[in-house]
Short mmCIF file of N, CA and C in Angstrom, two decimals:
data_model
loop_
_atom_site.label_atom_id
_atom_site.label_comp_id
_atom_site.label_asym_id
_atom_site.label_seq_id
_atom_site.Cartn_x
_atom_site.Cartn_y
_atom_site.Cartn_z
N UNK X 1 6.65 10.91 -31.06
CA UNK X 1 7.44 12.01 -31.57
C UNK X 1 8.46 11.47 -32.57
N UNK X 2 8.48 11.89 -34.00
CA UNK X 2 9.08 11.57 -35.19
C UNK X 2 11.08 12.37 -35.14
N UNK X 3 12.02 11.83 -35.70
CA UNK X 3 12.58 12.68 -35.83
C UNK X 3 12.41 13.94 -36.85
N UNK X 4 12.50 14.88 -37.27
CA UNK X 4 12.12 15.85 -38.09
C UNK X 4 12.56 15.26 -39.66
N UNK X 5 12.04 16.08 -40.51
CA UNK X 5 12.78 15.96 -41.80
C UNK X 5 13.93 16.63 -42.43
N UNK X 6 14.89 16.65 -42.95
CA UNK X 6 15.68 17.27 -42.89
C UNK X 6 15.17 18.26 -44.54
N UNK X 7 15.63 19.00 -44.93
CA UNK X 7 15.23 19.71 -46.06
C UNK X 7 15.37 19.20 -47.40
N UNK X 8 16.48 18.52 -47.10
CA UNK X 8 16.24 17.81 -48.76
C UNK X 8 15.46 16.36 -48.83
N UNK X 9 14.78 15.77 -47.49
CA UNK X 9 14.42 14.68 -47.65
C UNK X 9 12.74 14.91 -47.85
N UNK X 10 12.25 14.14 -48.78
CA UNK X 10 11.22 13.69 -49.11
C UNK X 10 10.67 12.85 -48.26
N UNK X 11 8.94 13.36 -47.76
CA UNK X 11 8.63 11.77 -46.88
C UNK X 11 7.82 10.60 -47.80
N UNK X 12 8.49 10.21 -48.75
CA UNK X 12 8.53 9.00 -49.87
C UNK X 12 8.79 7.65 -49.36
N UNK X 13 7.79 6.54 -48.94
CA UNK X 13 8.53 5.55 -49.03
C UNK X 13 8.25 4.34 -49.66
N UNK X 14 9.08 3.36 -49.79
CA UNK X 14 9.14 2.29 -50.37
C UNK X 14 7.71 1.14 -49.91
N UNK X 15 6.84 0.77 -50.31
CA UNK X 15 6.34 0.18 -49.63
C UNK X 15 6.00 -1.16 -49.17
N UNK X 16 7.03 -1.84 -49.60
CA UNK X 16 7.82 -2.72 -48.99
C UNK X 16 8.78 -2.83 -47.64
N UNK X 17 9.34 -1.58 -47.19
CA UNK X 17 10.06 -1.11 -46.53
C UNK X 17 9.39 0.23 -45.64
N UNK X 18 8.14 0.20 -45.21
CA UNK X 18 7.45 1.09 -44.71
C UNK X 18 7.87 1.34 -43.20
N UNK X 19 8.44 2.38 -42.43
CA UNK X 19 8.15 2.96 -41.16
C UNK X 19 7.17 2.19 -40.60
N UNK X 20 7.37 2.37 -39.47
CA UNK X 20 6.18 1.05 -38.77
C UNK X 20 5.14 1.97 -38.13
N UNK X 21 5.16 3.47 -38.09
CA UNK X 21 4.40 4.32 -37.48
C UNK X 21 3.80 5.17 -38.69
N UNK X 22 4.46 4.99 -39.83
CA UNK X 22 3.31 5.64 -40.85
C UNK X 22 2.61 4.11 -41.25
N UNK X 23 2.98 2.78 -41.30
CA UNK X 23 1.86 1.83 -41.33
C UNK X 23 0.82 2.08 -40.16
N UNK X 24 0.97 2.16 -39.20
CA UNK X 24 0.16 2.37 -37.68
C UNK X 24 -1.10 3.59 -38.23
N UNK X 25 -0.17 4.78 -38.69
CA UNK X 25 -0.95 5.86 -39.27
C UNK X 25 -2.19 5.23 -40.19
N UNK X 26 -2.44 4.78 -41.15
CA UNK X 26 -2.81 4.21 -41.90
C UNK X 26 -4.21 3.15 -41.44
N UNK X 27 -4.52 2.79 -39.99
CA UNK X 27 -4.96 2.25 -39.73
C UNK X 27 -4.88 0.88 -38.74
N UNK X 28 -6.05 0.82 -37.44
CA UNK X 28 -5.42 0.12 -36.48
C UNK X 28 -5.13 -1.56 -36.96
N UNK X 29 -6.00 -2.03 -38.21
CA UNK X 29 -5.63 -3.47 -38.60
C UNK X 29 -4.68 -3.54 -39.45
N UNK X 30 -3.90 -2.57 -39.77
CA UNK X 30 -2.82 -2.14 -40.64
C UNK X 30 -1.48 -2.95 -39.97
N UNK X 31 -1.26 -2.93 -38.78
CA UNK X 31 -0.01 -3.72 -38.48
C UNK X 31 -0.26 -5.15 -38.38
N UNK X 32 -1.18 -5.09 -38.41
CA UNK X 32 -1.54 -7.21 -38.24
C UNK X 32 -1.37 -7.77 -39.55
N UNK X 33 -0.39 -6.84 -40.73
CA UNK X 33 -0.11 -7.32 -41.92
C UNK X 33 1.03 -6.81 -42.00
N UNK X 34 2.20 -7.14 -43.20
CA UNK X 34 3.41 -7.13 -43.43
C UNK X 34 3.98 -7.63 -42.04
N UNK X 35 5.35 -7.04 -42.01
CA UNK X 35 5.96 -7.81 -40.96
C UNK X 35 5.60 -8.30 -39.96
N UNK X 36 4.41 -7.50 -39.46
CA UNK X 36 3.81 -8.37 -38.41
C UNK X 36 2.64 -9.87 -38.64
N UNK X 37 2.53 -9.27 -39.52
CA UNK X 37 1.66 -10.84 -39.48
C UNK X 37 1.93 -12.08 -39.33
N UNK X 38 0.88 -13.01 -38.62
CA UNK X 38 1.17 -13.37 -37.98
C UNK X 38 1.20 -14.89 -38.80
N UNK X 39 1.31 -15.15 -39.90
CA UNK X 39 1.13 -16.08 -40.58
C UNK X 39 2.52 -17.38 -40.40
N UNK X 40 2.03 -18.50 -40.15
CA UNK X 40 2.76 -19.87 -39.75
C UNK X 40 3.49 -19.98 -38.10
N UNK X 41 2.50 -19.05 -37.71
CA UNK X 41 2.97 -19.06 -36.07
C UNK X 41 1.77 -19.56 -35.41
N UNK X 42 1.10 -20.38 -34.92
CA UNK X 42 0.07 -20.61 -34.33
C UNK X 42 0.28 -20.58 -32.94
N UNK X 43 -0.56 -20.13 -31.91
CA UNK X 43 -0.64 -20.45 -30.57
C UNK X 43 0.32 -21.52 -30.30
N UNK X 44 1.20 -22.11 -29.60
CA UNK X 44 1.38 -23.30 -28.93
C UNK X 44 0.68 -24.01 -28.56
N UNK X 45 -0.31 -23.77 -27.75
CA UNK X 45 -0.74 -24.33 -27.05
C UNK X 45 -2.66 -24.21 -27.52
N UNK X 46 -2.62 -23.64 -27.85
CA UNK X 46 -4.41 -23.41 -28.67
C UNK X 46 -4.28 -23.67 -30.04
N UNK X 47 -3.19 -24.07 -30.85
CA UNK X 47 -2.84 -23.84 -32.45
C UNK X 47 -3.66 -22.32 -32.73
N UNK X 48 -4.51 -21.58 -32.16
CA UNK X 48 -5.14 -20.21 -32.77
C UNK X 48 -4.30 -19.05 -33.23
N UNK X 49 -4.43 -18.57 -34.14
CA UNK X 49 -4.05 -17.80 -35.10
C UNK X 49 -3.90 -16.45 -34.16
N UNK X 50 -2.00 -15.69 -33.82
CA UNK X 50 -2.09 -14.42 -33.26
C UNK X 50 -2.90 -13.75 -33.95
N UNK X 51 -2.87 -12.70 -33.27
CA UNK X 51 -3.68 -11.16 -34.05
C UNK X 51 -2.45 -10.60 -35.43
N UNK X 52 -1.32 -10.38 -34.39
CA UNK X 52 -0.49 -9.89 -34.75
C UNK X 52 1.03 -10.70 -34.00
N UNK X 53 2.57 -10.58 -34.56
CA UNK X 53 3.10 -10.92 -34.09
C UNK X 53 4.33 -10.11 -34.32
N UNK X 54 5.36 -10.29 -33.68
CA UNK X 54 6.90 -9.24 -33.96
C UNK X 54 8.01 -10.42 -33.71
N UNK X 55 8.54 -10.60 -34.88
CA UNK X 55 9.18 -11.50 -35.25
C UNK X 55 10.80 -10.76 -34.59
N UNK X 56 11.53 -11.94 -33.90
CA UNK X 56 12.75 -11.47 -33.47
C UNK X 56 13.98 -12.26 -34.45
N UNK X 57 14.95 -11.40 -34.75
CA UNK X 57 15.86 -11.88 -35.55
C UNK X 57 17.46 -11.94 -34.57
N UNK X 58 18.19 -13.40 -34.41
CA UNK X 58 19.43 -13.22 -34.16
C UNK X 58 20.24 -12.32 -34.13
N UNK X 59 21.25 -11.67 -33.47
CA UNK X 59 22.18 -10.23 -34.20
C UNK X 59 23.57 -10.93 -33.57
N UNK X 60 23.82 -11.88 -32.62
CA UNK X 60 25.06 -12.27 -32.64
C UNK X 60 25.20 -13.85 -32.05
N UNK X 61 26.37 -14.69 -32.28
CA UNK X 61 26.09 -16.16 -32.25
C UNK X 61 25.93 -16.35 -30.75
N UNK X 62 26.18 -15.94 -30.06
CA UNK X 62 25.85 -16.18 -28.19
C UNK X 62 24.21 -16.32 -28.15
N UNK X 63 23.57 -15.45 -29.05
CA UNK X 63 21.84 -15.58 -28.58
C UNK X 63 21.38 -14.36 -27.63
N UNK X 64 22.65 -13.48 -27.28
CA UNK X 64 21.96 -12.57 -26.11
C UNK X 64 21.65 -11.08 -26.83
N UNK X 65 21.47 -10.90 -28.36
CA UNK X 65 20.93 -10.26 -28.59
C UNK X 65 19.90 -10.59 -30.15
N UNK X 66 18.65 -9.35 -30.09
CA UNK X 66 17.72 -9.86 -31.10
C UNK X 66 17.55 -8.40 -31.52
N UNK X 67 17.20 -8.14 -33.07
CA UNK X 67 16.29 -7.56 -33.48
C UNK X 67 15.11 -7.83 -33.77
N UNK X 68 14.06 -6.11 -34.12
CA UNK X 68 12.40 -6.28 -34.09
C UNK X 68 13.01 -6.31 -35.93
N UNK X 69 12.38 -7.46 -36.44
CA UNK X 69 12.45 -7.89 -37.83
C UNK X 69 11.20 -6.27 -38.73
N UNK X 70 11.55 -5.42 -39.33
CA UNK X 70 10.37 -4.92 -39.97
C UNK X 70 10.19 -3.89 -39.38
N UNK X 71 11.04 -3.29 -38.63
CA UNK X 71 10.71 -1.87 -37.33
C UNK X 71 11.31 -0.98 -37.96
N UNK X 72 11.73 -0.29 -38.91
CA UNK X 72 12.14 0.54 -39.49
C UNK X 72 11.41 2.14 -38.86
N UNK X 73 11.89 2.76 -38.81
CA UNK X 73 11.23 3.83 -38.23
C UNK X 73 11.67 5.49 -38.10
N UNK X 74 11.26 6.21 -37.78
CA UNK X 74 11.71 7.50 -37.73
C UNK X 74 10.72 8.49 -36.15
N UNK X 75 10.58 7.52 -35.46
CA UNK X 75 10.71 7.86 -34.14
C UNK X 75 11.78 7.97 -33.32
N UNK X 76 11.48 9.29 -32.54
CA UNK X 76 12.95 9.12 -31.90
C UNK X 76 12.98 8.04 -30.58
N UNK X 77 13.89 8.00 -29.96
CA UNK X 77 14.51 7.07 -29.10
C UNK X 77 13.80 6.81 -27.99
N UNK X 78 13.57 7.68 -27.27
CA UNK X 78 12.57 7.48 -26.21
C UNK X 78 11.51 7.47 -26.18
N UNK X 79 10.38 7.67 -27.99
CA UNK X 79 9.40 7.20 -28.24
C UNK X 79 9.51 6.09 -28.23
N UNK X 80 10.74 5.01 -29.41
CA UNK X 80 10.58 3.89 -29.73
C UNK X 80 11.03 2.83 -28.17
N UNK X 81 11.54 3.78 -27.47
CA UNK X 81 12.01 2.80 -25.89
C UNK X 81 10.18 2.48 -25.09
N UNK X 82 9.37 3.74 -25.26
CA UNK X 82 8.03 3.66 -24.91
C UNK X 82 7.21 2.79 -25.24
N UNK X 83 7.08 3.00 -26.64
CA UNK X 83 6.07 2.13 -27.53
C UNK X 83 6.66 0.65 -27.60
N UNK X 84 7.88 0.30 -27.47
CA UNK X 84 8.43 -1.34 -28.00
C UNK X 84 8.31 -1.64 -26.32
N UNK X 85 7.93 -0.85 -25.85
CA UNK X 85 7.72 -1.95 -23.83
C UNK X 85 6.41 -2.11 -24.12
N UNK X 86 5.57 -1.57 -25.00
CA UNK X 86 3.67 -2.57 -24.87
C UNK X 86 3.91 -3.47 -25.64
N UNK X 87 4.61 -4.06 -26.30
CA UNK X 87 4.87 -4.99 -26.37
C UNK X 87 5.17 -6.40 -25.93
N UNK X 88 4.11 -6.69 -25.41
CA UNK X 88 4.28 -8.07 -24.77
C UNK X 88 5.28 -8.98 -24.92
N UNK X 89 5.91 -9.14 -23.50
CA UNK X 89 7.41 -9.76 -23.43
C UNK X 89 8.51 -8.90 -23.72
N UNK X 90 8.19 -7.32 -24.41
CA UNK X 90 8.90 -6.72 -24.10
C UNK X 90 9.09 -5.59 -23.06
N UNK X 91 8.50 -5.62 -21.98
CA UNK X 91 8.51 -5.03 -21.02
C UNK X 91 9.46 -4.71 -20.63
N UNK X 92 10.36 -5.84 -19.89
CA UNK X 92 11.15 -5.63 -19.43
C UNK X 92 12.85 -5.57 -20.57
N UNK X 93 12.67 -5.83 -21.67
CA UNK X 93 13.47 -5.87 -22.44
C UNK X 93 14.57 -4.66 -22.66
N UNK X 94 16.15 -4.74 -22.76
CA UNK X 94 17.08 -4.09 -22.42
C UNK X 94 17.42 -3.88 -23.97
N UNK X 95 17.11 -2.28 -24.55
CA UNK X 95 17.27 -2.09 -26.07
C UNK X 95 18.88 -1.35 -26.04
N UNK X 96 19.81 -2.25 -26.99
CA UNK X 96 21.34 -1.90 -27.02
C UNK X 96 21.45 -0.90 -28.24
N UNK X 97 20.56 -1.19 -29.00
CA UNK X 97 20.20 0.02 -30.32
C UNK X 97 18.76 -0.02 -30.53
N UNK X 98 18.75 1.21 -31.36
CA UNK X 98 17.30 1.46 -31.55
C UNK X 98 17.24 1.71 -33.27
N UNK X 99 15.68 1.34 -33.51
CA UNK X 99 15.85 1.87 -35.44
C UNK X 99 15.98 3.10 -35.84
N UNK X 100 15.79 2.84 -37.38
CA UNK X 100 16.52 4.09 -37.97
C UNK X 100 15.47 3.72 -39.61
N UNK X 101 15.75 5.43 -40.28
CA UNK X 101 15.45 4.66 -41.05
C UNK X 101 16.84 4.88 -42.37
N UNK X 102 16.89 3.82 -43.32
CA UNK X 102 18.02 3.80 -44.41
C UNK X 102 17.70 4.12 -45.19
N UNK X 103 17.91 4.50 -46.79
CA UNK X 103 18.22 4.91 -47.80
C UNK X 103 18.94 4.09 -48.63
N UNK X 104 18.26 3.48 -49.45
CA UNK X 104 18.99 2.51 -50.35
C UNK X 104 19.63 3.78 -51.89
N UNK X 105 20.34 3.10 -52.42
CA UNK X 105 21.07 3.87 -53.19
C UNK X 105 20.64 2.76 -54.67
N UNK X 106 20.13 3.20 -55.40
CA UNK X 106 20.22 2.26 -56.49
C UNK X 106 20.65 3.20 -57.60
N UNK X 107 20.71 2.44 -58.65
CA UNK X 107 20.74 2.79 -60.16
C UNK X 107 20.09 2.69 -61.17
N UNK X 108 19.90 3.22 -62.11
CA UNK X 108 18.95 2.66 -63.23
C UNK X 108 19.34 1.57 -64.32
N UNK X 109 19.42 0.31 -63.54
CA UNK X 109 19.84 -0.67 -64.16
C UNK X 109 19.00 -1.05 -66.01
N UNK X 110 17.85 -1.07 -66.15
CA UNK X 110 18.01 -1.66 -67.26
C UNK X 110 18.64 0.17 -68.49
N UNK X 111 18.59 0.77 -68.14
CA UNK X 111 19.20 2.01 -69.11
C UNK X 111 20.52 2.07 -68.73
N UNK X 112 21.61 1.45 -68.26
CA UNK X 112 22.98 1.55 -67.23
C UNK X 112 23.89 0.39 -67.59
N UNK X 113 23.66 -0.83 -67.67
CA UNK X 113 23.65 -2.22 -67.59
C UNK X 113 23.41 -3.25 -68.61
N UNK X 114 24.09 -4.04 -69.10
CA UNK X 114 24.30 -5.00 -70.11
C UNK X 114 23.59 -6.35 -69.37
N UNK X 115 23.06 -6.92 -70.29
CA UNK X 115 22.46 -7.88 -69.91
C UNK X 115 23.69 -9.17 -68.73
N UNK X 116 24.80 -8.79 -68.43
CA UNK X 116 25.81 -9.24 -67.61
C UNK X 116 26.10 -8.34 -66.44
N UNK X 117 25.49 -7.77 -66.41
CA UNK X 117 25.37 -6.57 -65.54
C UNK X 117 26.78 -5.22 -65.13
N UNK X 118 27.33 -5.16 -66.44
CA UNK X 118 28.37 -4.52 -66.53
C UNK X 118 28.20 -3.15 -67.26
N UNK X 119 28.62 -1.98 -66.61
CA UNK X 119 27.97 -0.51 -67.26
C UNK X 119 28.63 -0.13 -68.53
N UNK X 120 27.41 -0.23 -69.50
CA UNK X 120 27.35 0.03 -71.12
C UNK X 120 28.11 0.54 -71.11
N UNK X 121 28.90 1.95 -70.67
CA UNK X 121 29.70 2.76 -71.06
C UNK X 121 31.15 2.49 -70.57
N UNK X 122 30.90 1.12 -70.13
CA UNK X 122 32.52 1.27 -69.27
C UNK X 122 32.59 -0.60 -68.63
N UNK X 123 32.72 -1.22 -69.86
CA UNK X 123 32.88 -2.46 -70.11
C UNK X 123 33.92 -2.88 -69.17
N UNK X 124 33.27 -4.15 -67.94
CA UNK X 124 34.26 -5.05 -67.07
C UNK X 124 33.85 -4.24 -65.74
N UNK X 125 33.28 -3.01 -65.42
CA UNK X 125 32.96 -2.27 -64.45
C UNK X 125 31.52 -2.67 -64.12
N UNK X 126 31.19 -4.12 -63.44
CA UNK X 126 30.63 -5.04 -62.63
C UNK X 126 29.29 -4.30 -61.49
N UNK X 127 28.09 -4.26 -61.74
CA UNK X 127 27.28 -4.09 -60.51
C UNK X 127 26.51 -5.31 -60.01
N UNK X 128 25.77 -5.26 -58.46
CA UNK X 128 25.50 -6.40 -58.01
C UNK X 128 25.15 -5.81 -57.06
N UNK X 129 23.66 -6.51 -56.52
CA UNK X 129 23.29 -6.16 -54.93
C UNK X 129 22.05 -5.73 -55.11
N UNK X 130 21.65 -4.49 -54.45
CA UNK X 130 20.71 -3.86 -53.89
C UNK X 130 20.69 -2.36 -54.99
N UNK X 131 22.07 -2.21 -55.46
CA UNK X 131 22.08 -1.21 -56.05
C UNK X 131 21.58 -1.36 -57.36
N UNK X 132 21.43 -2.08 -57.80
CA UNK X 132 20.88 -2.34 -59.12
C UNK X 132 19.61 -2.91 -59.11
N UNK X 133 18.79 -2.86 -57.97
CA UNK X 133 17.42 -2.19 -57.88
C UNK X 133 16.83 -3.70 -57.12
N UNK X 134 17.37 -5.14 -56.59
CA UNK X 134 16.97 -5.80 -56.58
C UNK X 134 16.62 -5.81 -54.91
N UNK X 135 15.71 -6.26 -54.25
CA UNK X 135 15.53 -6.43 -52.69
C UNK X 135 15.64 -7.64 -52.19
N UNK X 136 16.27 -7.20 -50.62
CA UNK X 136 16.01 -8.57 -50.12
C UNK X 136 17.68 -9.28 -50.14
N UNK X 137 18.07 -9.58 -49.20
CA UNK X 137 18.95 -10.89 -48.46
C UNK X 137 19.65 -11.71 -49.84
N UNK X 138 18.54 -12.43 -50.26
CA UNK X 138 18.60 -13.64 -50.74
C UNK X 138 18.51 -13.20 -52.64
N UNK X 139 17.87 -11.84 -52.75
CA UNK X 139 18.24 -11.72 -54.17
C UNK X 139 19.69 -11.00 -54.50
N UNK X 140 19.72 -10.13 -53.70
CA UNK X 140 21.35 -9.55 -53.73
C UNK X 140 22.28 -10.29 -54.32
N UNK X 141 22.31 -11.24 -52.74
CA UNK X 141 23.32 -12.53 -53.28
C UNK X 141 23.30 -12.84 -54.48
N UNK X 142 22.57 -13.16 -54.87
CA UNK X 142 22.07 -14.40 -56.42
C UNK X 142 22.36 -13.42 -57.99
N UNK X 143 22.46 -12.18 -57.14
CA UNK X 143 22.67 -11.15 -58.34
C UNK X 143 24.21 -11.02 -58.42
N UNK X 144 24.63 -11.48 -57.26
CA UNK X 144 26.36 -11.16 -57.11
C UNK X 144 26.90 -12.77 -57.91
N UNK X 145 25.80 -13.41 -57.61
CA UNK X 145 26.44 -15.18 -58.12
C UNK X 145 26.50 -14.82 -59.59
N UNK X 146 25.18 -13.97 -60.11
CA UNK X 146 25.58 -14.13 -61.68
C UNK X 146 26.23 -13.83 -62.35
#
């Protein structure tokens, strides 16, 4: 069960940034790619290649909590409490939040933006990040360095 749409939202998405239940939609070998895949993880103990895998990400320096890396979603809560326990090893797992999905906000950087990334019409007024259309952690940054 999805949360609804609200009226002005479009069901548009990025597909890079896909819902993990309209990838599912799409087909059952459909999650054994993008975030889940299972690529440079081998068995331990067989080196054999998962099917699929769900990558956990740090969320605070103690270690006692993780996020599902790539779970973006628009199920509600007690779907996603259902479906993330078949998850092997997550059975018994204690969820402190659940996903969501976001809305990035960008701009139309090359019609907006000087090759310094400062808005044509309003010289020294600086953009950087995500909003100026770039993805990802590690490009943001590098857009804020320049």
């Amino acid at each position: 069960e999805r949360v609804p749409l609200q009226s002005f939202e479009k069901p548009v998405y990025f597909e890079g940034c896909m819902p993990i239940e309209e990838l599912a939609s799409r087909g059952e070998k459909t999650l054994a790619f993008g975030a889940l895949k299972p690529v440079g993880l081998p068995h331990p103990q067989t080196g054999e290649r998962f099917y699929a895998v769900v990558q956990l990400r740090r969320e605070n320096r103690e270690g006692t909590a993780y996020n599902l890396v790539g779970f973006q979603t628009k199920l509600k809560y007690p779907e996603q409490k259902r479906i993330f326990r078949m998850v092997p090893g997550l059975e018994e797992a204690e969820f402190f939040r659940y996903g969501a999905i976001h809305r990035n906000t960008f701009i139309n950087a090359p019609s907006l933006l000087t090759r310094e990334l400062d808005l044509i019409t309003r010289p020294g007024a600086y953009f950087a990040g995500q909003i100026v259309g770039v993805e990802g952690y590690v490009e943001s940054t590098a857009m804020g360095l320049l």
